CSV table of C-alpha atoms and ligand atoms in Angstrom, one decimal:
chain,number,residue,atom,x,y,z
F,74,HIS,CA,122.3,88.7,78.3
F,75,HIS,CA,119.2,87.7,78.3
F,76,HIS,CA,119.6,84.1,79.3
F,77,GLN,CA,120.9,85.2,83.0
F,78,ASN,CA,117.9,85.1,84.7
F,79,ASN,CA,116.9,81.6,83.3
F,80,SER,CA,116.4,79.4,86.7
F,81,THR,CA,114.6,81.7,88.5
F,82,ASN,CA,111.5,80.0,89.7
F,83,LEU,CA,109.5,83.8,91.0
F,84,TYR,CA,106.9,80.7,92.1
F,85,PRO,CA,108.7,79.3,94.5
F,86,ALA,CA,106.5,76.4,95.4
F,87,LYS,CA,105.5,76.9,99.7
F,88,SER,CA,105.3,72.9,99.7
F,89,SER,CA,105.7,70.7,97.2
F,90,PRO,CA,101.5,69.1,95.9
F,91,PRO,CA,101.4,66.3,97.4
F,92,ALA,CA,101.2,63.4,94.8
F,93,ALA,CA,98.0,61.8,95.0
F,94,ASN,CA,97.5,65.0,93.3
F,95,ASN,CA,98.9,65.2,90.6
F,96,ALA,CA,96.8,62.7,88.8
F,97,ILE,CA,93.6,64.7,88.9
F,98,THR,CA,95.8,67.8,88.7
F,99,PRO,CA,95.2,69.1,84.6
F,100,PRO,CA,98.4,69.5,83.2
F,101,LYS,CA,99.9,72.8,83.0
F,102,LYS,CA,99.8,74.6,80.7
F,103,SER,CA,102.6,76.9,78.5
F,104,PRO,CA,102.9,79.3,75.7
F,105,LYS,CA,102.4,77.2,73.5
F,106,ASP,CA,98.7,76.1,74.1
F,107,PHE,CA,97.6,79.8,73.3
F,108,ILE,CA,97.4,81.5,70.0
F,109,PHE,CA,98.5,85.0,70.9
F,110,GLY,CA,96.6,88.0,69.1
F,111,LYS,CA,96.5,92.0,68.9
F,112,TYR,CA,98.4,94.3,72.0
F,113,ILE,CA,95.9,95.3,74.0
F,114,GLY,CA,98.4,97.5,76.6
F,115,GLU,CA,100.8,97.1,78.0
F,116,GLY,CA,102.3,98.1,82.8
F,117,SER,CA,105.2,98.8,84.2
F,118,PHE,CA,106.3,95.4,84.0
F,119,SER,CA,103.9,93.8,81.5
F,120,THR,CA,102.3,94.0,78.3
F,121,VAL,CA,98.9,92.8,77.8
F,122,TYR,CA,97.9,90.4,74.7
F,123,LEU,CA,94.2,88.5,73.2
F,124,ALA,CA,95.0,85.0,73.2
F,125,VAL,CA,92.7,82.1,72.7
F,126,ASP,CA,92.9,78.8,73.8
F,127,VAL,CA,93.7,76.1,70.8
F,128,ASN,CA,91.9,73.8,72.4
F,129,THR,CA,89.1,75.2,73.5
F,130,LYS,CA,89.2,78.4,71.4
F,131,ARG,CA,88.1,80.8,74.1
F,132,GLU,CA,89.2,84.5,74.0
F,133,TYR,CA,91.7,85.0,77.3
F,134,ALA,CA,93.5,87.8,78.1
F,135,ILE,CA,97.2,86.8,78.9
F,136,LYS,CA,99.3,89.5,80.5
F,137,VAL,CA,103.3,89.0,79.8
F,138,CYS,CA,105.0,89.8,82.7
F,139,GLU,CA,109.7,90.4,82.3
F,140,LYS,CA,111.0,88.7,84.4
F,141,ARG,CA,113.9,90.5,83.9
F,142,LEU,CA,112.5,93.6,85.0
F,143,ILE,CA,111.2,92.6,87.9
F,144,LEU,CA,114.0,91.0,89.2
F,145,ARG,CA,115.6,94.9,88.1
F,146,GLU,CA,113.2,96.6,90.2
F,147,HIS,CA,112.9,94.3,92.7
F,148,LYS,CA,109.1,93.2,92.3
F,149,GLN,CA,109.0,90.0,92.9
F,150,GLU,CA,106.3,90.2,96.0
F,151,TYR,CA,104.2,92.5,94.7
F,152,ILE,CA,103.9,89.9,91.7
F,153,ARG,CA,103.0,87.3,94.3
F,154,ARG,CA,100.3,89.5,95.5
F,155,GLU,CA,98.3,90.4,92.5
F,156,ARG,CA,98.5,87.0,91.9
F,157,GLU,CA,97.3,85.7,95.4
F,158,VAL,CA,95.0,88.7,95.0
F,159,MET,CA,93.9,87.3,91.4
F,160,HIS,CA,93.1,84.5,92.3
F,161,THR,CA,91.3,84.4,95.4
F,162,LEU,CA,88.9,87.1,93.7
F,163,THR,CA,88.5,84.7,90.7
F,164,ASN,CA,84.7,83.6,90.2
F,165,VAL,CA,84.1,86.7,92.7
F,166,PRO,CA,81.6,89.3,90.9
F,167,GLY,CA,83.0,91.7,89.6
F,168,PHE,CA,86.1,90.2,89.0
F,169,VAL,CA,89.1,89.7,86.6
F,170,ASN,CA,89.4,86.0,86.3
F,171,LEU,CA,92.6,84.2,86.1
F,172,SER,CA,91.8,81.1,84.4
F,173,CYS,CA,96.0,79.7,84.7
F,174,THR,CA,99.1,80.4,85.1
F,175,PHE,CA,102.4,79.6,83.5
F,176,GLN,CA,106.2,80.6,82.8
F,177,ASP,CA,108.5,80.0,80.9
F,178,ALA,CA,112.7,81.6,81.2
F,179,ARG,CA,111.9,84.4,80.1
F,180,SER,CA,107.7,85.9,81.2
F,181,LEU,CA,105.3,85.1,83.4
F,182,TYR,CA,101.9,84.7,82.2
F,183,PHE,CA,98.4,85.3,84.0
F,184,VAL,CA,95.7,83.8,81.6
F,185,MET,CA,92.4,85.9,82.2
F,186,THR,CA,89.2,87.3,81.6
F,187,TYR,CA,88.8,89.1,79.0
F,188,ALA,CA,87.1,92.4,79.4
F,189,LYS,CA,85.9,92.7,76.0
F,190,ASN,CA,85.2,96.6,76.2
F,191,GLY,CA,88.3,97.9,77.3
F,192,ASP,CA,87.8,100.3,80.4
F,193,LEU,CA,86.2,103.0,81.9
F,194,LEU,CA,88.1,106.1,81.0
F,195,PRO,CA,87.6,106.4,77.5
F,196,TYR,CA,83.8,106.1,78.2
F,197,ILE,CA,83.7,109.2,80.5
F,198,ASN,CA,85.6,111.3,78.7
F,199,LYS,CA,84.0,110.1,74.9
F,200,VAL,CA,80.8,112.0,76.3
F,201,GLY,CA,81.8,114.0,78.3
F,202,SER,CA,80.1,113.1,81.7
F,203,PHE,CA,77.3,109.8,82.5
F,204,ASP,CA,74.3,110.9,83.0
F,205,ILE,CA,72.7,110.1,86.2
F,206,ASP,CA,71.1,106.3,85.7
F,207,SER,CA,74.6,106.0,84.4
F,208,THR,CA,76.5,107.3,87.7
F,209,ARG,CA,74.0,105.3,89.8
F,210,HIS,CA,74.5,102.0,88.1
F,211,TYR,CA,78.2,101.9,87.5
F,212,ALA,CA,78.7,103.3,91.5
F,213,ALA,CA,76.5,100.3,92.8
F,214,GLU,CA,78.8,98.3,91.1
F,215,LEU,CA,81.7,99.6,92.0
F,216,VAL,CA,80.3,99.6,96.4
F,217,LEU,CA,79.5,95.7,95.2
F,218,ALA,CA,83.0,95.2,94.5
F,219,CYS,CA,84.3,97.4,96.7
F,220,GLU,CA,82.6,94.9,99.8
F,221,GLN,CA,83.8,91.2,97.7
F,222,MET,CA,87.5,93.3,99.0
F,223,HIS,CA,87.2,94.2,101.8
F,224,ARG,CA,85.3,91.8,103.0
F,225,ARG,CA,88.3,89.1,102.2
F,226,ASN,CA,91.0,92.1,104.2
F,227,ILE,CA,92.1,93.1,99.9
F,228,VAL,CA,92.3,97.0,99.7
F,229,HIS,CA,92.6,97.7,96.1
F,230,ARG,CA,94.1,101.3,96.7
F,231,ASP,CA,94.5,102.0,93.1
F,232,LEU,CA,90.7,102.5,92.2
F,233,LYS,CA,90.9,104.3,89.1
F,234,PRO,CA,88.5,104.6,85.9
F,235,GLU,CA,91.6,102.9,83.8
F,236,ASN,CA,91.5,100.6,86.7
F,237,ILE,CA,88.0,98.6,86.0
F,238,LEU,CA,87.1,96.9,82.9
F,239,LEU,CA,83.8,96.4,81.0
F,240,ASP,CA,83.1,92.8,80.4
F,241,GLU,CA,81.1,92.1,76.7
F,242,ASP,CA,77.6,93.1,79.0
F,243,MET,CA,79.2,96.6,79.9
F,244,HIS,CA,79.6,95.4,83.9
F,245,THR,CA,82.5,96.0,85.3
F,246,LEU,CA,85.6,93.8,86.3
F,247,ILE,CA,87.8,95.4,88.2
F,248,ALA,CA,91.5,94.6,87.7
F,249,ASP,CA,95.0,95.6,88.5
F,250,PHE,CA,96.7,94.4,92.0
F,251,GLY,CA,99.5,95.4,91.5
F,252,SER,CA,99.2,98.1,94.8
F,253,VAL,CA,97.0,95.7,96.8
F,254,LYS,CA,98.0,95.7,100.6
F,255,ILE,CA,96.4,92.6,102.2
F,256,LEU,CA,95.7,92.7,105.7
F,257,SER,CA,96.7,90.3,108.1
F,258,ALA,CA,93.9,89.4,111.4
F,259,GLU,CA,95.6,91.4,112.8
F,260,GLU,CA,96.3,94.1,110.5
F,261,LYS,CA,92.0,94.0,110.5
F,262,ALA,CA,91.3,94.2,113.6
F,263,GLN,CA,93.7,97.3,113.8
F,264,ALA,CA,92.5,99.5,110.6
F,265,GLN,CA,88.7,98.1,112.4
F,266,GLU,CA,89.8,99.6,115.9
F,267,PHE,CA,91.2,102.7,114.2
F,268,LEU,CA,88.2,103.5,112.4
F,269,LEU,CA,85.5,102.8,114.8
F,270,SER,CA,88.1,104.9,117.7
F,271,GLY,CA,87.5,108.3,115.0
F,272,GLY,CA,90.6,107.7,112.7
F,273,ILE,CA,92.5,110.5,112.6
F,274,ASP,CA,92.9,113.7,111.8
F,275,LEU,CA,94.4,114.6,108.6
F,276,ALA,CA,94.3,117.9,108.8
F,277,LYS,CA,95.3,118.6,111.8
F,278,LYS,CA,97.9,116.3,110.1
F,279,ALA,CA,98.2,118.5,107.8
F,280,ARG,CA,98.9,121.8,110.0
F,281,CYS,CA,101.0,120.0,111.8
F,282,GLN,CA,103.5,118.9,109.1
F,283,SER,CA,102.6,122.4,107.4
F,284,GLY,CA,102.6,120.5,104.4
F,285,GLY,CA,106.3,118.9,104.5
F,286,SER,CA,106.3,115.2,104.5
F,287,MET,CA,103.7,113.9,102.6
F,288,ARG,CA,105.4,110.7,101.8
F,289,SER,CA,106.6,109.8,98.7
F,290,ASP,CA,108.9,107.2,99.3
F,291,ASP,CA,111.1,105.0,96.7
F,292,ASP,CA,108.1,102.1,96.9
F,293,ASP,CA,105.4,103.9,96.1
F,294,TYR,CA,103.3,101.7,98.9
F,295,ASN,CA,105.8,101.4,101.6
F,296,ASP,CA,103.4,97.9,103.4
F,297,ASP,CA,106.4,97.4,105.6
F,298,ASP,CA,105.6,100.9,106.8
F,299,GLU,CA,103.2,101.7,107.9
F,300,ASP,CA,101.9,101.4,111.4
F,301,TYR,CA,99.5,101.9,113.7
F,302,GLU,CA,100.6,103.6,116.5
F,303,SER,CA,102.0,106.1,115.0
F,304,THR,CA,98.2,107.3,115.1
F,305,GLY,CA,99.0,107.5,118.4
F,306,SER,CA,100.1,111.2,118.3
F,307,SER,CA,98.0,112.5,116.3
F,308,GLY,CA,95.8,114.0,118.8
F,309,SER,CA,98.3,116.3,119.8
F,310,CYS,CA,99.2,120.0,117.2
F,311,GLY,CA,102.1,120.7,120.6
F,312,ASP,CA,105.6,120.5,118.7
F,313,ALA,CA,104.0,122.0,115.2
F,314,GLU,CA,106.6,124.9,116.0
F,315,THR,CA,109.6,122.6,116.1
F,316,GLY,CA,109.1,121.8,112.7
F,317,GLY,CA,106.5,118.4,115.3
F,318,GLU,CA,107.0,115.3,112.6
F,319,THR,CA,109.7,116.7,110.5
F,320,ASP,CA,112.1,116.2,112.5
F,321,SER,CA,111.7,112.6,113.2
F,322,PRO,CA,114.2,110.5,111.6
F,323,ARG,CA,111.0,108.3,110.1
F,324,ALA,CA,109.8,112.1,109.1
F,325,ARG,CA,112.5,112.8,107.9
F,326,ARG,CA,113.0,109.6,105.5
F,327,HIS,CA,109.6,110.4,104.2
F,328,GLN,CA,110.9,113.9,102.9
F,329,ALA,CA,111.5,115.9,99.1
F,330,PRO,CA,111.4,117.7,97.1
F,331,ALA,CA,108.1,116.3,95.5
F,332,PRO,CA,106.6,113.5,95.1
F,333,ARG,CA,107.0,111.0,92.3
F,334,TYR,CA,103.6,109.0,92.5
F,335,HIS,CA,103.6,109.1,89.3
F,336,ARG,CA,106.7,107.6,87.0
F,337,LYS,CA,105.3,106.4,83.8
F,338,ARG,CA,108.9,104.7,83.1
F,339,ARG,CA,109.0,101.2,83.5
F,340,GLY,CA,110.0,99.4,85.9
F,341,SER,CA,108.2,100.3,88.4
F,342,PHE,CA,104.6,100.9,90.4
F,343,VAL,CA,102.3,103.3,89.9
F,344,GLY,CA,100.6,104.9,91.4
F,345,THR,CA,98.1,108.0,90.0
F,346,ALA,CA,98.4,111.0,91.7
F,347,GLN,CA,94.3,112.0,91.5
F,348,TYR,CA,92.7,109.2,92.9
F,349,VAL,CA,95.1,108.8,95.9
F,350,SER,CA,93.7,109.1,99.7
F,351,PRO,CA,94.8,111.3,102.0
F,352,GLU,CA,96.0,109.3,104.2
F,353,VAL,CA,99.2,107.6,102.0
F,354,LEU,CA,100.3,110.8,101.4
F,355,GLN,CA,100.6,111.2,105.7
F,356,ASN,CA,101.8,107.7,106.5
F,357,ALA,CA,98.6,107.4,108.3
F,358,PRO,CA,97.6,103.8,108.5
F,359,ILE,CA,96.2,102.5,105.7
F,360,THR,CA,92.8,100.8,105.8
F,361,PRO,CA,89.6,99.4,103.6
F,362,ALA,CA,88.4,103.6,104.1
F,363,ALA,CA,91.2,104.0,101.5
F,364,ASP,CA,89.2,102.0,98.5
F,365,LEU,CA,86.3,104.8,100.1
F,366,TRP,CA,87.7,107.5,98.9
F,367,ALA,CA,89.2,106.4,95.3
F,368,LEU,CA,84.8,105.7,95.4
F,369,GLY,CA,84.0,109.5,96.1
F,370,CYS,CA,87.0,110.3,93.1
F,371,ILE,CA,85.3,107.9,90.7
F,372,ILE,CA,82.1,108.8,91.5
F,373,TYR,CA,82.9,112.4,91.0
F,374,GLN,CA,84.8,111.6,87.8
F,375,MET,CA,81.4,110.3,86.4
F,376,MET,CA,79.8,113.3,87.3
F,377,SER,CA,81.2,116.2,85.8
F,378,GLY,CA,83.8,114.4,83.4
F,379,LEU,CA,87.2,114.5,85.6
F,380,PRO,CA,88.0,113.8,88.9
F,381,PRO,CA,87.6,116.3,92.3
F,382,PHE,CA,91.4,116.9,92.3
F,383,ARG,CA,93.5,118.3,89.5
F,384,GLY,CA,96.3,120.3,89.0
F,385,SER,CA,99.5,120.5,86.5
F,386,ASN,CA,101.8,118.4,88.1
F,387,ASP,CA,101.6,116.2,91.7
F,388,TYR,CA,102.4,118.4,93.9
F,389,VAL,CA,99.8,120.7,93.3
F,390,ILE,CA,97.3,117.2,92.8
F,391,PHE,CA,98.3,116.2,96.2
F,392,LYS,CA,98.5,119.6,98.0
F,393,GLU,CA,94.5,120.3,96.7
F,394,ILE,CA,94.1,116.5,98.3
F,395,ILE,CA,95.3,117.5,102.0
F,396,ALA,CA,93.0,120.3,101.3
F,397,CYS,CA,90.5,118.2,100.6
F,398,ASN,CA,89.8,120.6,97.6
F,399,LEU,CA,86.2,120.2,96.5
F,400,ASP,CA,84.6,122.2,94.3
F,401,PHE,CA,81.2,120.6,92.1
F,402,PRO,CA,80.6,122.1,89.3
F,403,GLN,CA,76.8,123.4,89.0
F,404,GLY,CA,74.0,121.4,87.8
F,405,PHE,CA,76.0,118.9,89.9
F,406,ASP,CA,73.2,116.2,91.4
F,407,LYS,CA,72.8,117.2,94.6
F,408,ASP,CA,72.7,113.4,96.2
F,409,ALA,CA,75.5,112.6,94.6
F,410,GLU,CA,77.1,115.8,95.7
F,411,ASP,CA,75.8,114.7,99.5
F,412,LEU,CA,77.3,111.3,98.1
F,413,VAL,CA,80.9,112.7,97.8
F,414,LYS,CA,81.2,115.0,100.2
F,415,LYS,CA,80.6,112.3,103.1
F,416,LEU,CA,82.8,109.8,101.2
F,417,LEU,CA,85.7,112.3,99.9
F,418,LYS,CA,86.7,112.5,103.9
F,419,LEU,CA,90.1,113.5,104.9
F,420,ASN,CA,89.8,111.5,107.7
F,421,PRO,CA,89.6,107.6,106.9
F,422,ALA,CA,86.7,107.0,109.6
F,423,GLU,CA,84.7,109.7,108.9
F,424,ARG,CA,84.2,108.3,105.4
F,425,LEU,CA,80.7,106.5,105.0
F,426,GLY,CA,80.5,103.3,104.9
F,427,ALA,CA,84.2,103.2,106.8
F,428,GLN,CA,82.5,102.1,110.5
F,429,ASP,CA,80.1,99.7,108.9
F,430,THR,CA,81.3,96.2,110.0
F,431,SER,CA,78.3,93.5,108.9
F,432,GLY,CA,80.8,92.8,105.1
F,433,GLN,CA,78.0,95.4,103.7
F,434,TYR,CA,78.9,99.1,103.4
F,435,ASP,CA,75.2,99.4,104.3
F,436,SER,CA,75.6,103.2,104.9
F,437,ILE,CA,76.0,104.0,100.9
F,438,ARG,CA,73.7,101.7,100.1
F,439,SER,CA,71.1,103.3,102.0
F,440,HIS,CA,72.4,106.4,101.1
F,441,PRO,CA,69.7,108.7,98.7
F,442,PHE,CA,72.1,108.7,95.2
F,443,PHE,CA,71.0,104.8,95.8
F,444,LYS,CA,67.4,105.0,96.4
F,445,ASN,CA,66.4,102.4,94.2
F,446,VAL,CA,67.9,101.0,93.3
F,447,ASP,CA,68.4,97.0,94.4
F,448,PHE,CA,72.1,96.0,94.9
F,449,GLU,CA,70.9,92.3,94.6
F,450,ALA,CA,70.4,93.0,91.3
F,451,VAL,CA,72.8,95.8,89.5
F,452,ARG,CA,75.5,93.0,88.4
F,453,GLN,CA,72.5,91.1,86.7
F,454,THR,CA,70.3,93.6,84.9
F,455,THR,CA,71.6,95.2,82.0
F,456,PRO,CA,73.4,97.8,82.7
F,457,PRO,CA,71.7,101.7,81.4
F,458,ALA,CA,72.8,102.2,77.5
F,459,ILE,CA,76.0,104.8,78.7
F,460,SER,CA,75.3,108.6,77.7
V,601,ATP,P1,101.0,99.2,86.0
V,601,ATP,O1,101.6,97.6,86.0
V,601,ATP,O2,101.8,99.7,85.6
V,601,ATP,O3,99.6,99.2,87.1
V,601,ATP,P2,98.2,98.4,84.0
V,601,ATP,O4,97.7,97.6,85.6
V,601,ATP,O5,97.7,99.5,83.7
V,601,ATP,O6,99.6,99.4,85.1
V,601,ATP,P3,98.0,95.8,83.0
V,601,ATP,O7,97.7,95.7,84.6
V,601,ATP,O8,100.0,95.4,82.2
V,601,ATP,O9,99.4,96.8,83.6
V,601,ATP,O10,97.5,96.7,82.0
V,601,ATP,C1,97.9,97.0,80.9
V,601,ATP,C2,96.8,97.6,79.9
V,601,ATP,O11,95.4,95.8,79.2
V,601,ATP,C3,95.7,97.9,80.2
V,601,ATP,O12,95.1,100.0,79.5
V,601,ATP,C4,94.3,97.6,80.6
V,601,ATP,O13,93.6,97.3,80.4
V,601,ATP,C5,94.4,96.5,79.8
V,601,ATP,N1,93.9,94.8,80.4
V,601,ATP,C6,95.0,94.5,81.9
V,601,ATP,N2,94.0,93.5,82.5
V,601,ATP,C7,93.2,92.9,81.0
V,601,ATP,C8,92.3,92.2,80.7
V,601,ATP,N3,92.3,91.1,81.6
V,601,ATP,N4,90.8,92.7,79.7
V,601,ATP,C9,91.1,93.6,78.3
V,601,ATP,N5,92.2,94.4,79.4
V,601,ATP,C10,93.3,94.1,80.2
C-alpha cells in the first residue's frame, strides 16, 4: 500500500539549478550515508533518530518525516516552511543547524545538529525550579534567540521548554519550526504599525466576545486567515449586546464548543495550550510579540517550576490566558516578577520589547532583571550549572 506515493516529490524545485553549478554542488546525500542509531523522540509526523555520518563519523539528529502522514493531513506547506526556516537559521547562534535534507520514496529526512543534552523541560522538572542565575542566563539566551528570529521576520509561535534544546555545552538551540509564521515585508510593516499604534485591547475584545469565540480552527494556526484589517473595530464594544463579533460569519466559523489545540494524535500539528498567546486565541494579528508572551511564560516556569496559566484541560487554560490570570508564588524574585508582568500583557503592543525597532530587544535587555548581564558574552560563557 505504501507504494502509492512513491513518486511524490514534496520539494518541487522552484527552478532547476544552473548546470554550471552542478560541478561544485556536493552530491546529494541519502539514507545510506548514515548509520541510524537510537530513537530520540517523535512528533506528529516525524521520528527523530541519532545517526552517524559514515564518512565523517559525525553525529547528527535526523528527523524522518513520513510522506504518507504529511499528505494525508495536507501539511506539505508546514514542512516546506519548517525546512526553509531551519535553513535560514542555520549557522545563526542559538539554533539547530540543518546540514542537509533528502528524501526517499517513503520519507523526508532533515539532518540536524544533535542536541546532546535534550530539551529544557526535564531540567526544570528535575530541580523543581531554577535558581536565579540559571533563570537569568537561559532567559538571556532566549532573548537573543528571539532577536535573531524576529530580525528575520520569523515568528516561532510555539516556544516552550520542550522546544528549547541543549547542546553539549548546555547552551540553548531553538528547535521545532513546525508552527512558524514568516512575515512578508508587507506583513512585517503591518505588524510594526499595529504594535507602534497601540495594538489591540484583547481584554475588551474578550468581553465583547463574552468568551464565545475563542478560536479553535481545525488548522491550529490558521495562517491565511490573519488579517490586520480586523483590528479596526477594536475600539468599539458597542455591538456587545447583540453578541458582537460572534454574529459575523467569520466569528461563527471560529466558534466551537472546546478548543482543541493540544492534539496528541499523529497527523496534526500541536500548539501547546500553556504558552499560546491571547492574540492567537482571539484571532488578533500575529506579530513577533507572540514569542515575547511565550518568553514571559517560560521565565515564569523556570522561576517557579510551573507555567503561569494552568488548568485541568485546555479550555480552562485558555480562559486563564485571556483573563491574564497571573499569580506569583511566595519568594518569586521581584525583578523577575516585574519582567514577567511586563511580558505577559494581553495587548501585544504593551509587551516589553514589542515596540523596539532596532533589531535588538533593548528594553528587555535593560530591564533590572538582566542587570550585569553582558548579552554579547552570554553564548560564549559557560552557563551556570542548573540548580
Ligand atoms: P511536533 O512535530 O508535533 O511539533 P516535535 O517538534 O516534538 O513535535 P520532532 O521535531 O519530530 O517533533 O521531535 C521529536 C523529538 O526529538 C522531540 O522530543 C525533540 O526533543 C527531539 N529532537 C528534535 N530535534 C532534535 C535535535 N536536533 N537534537 C536532539 N533531539 C531532537
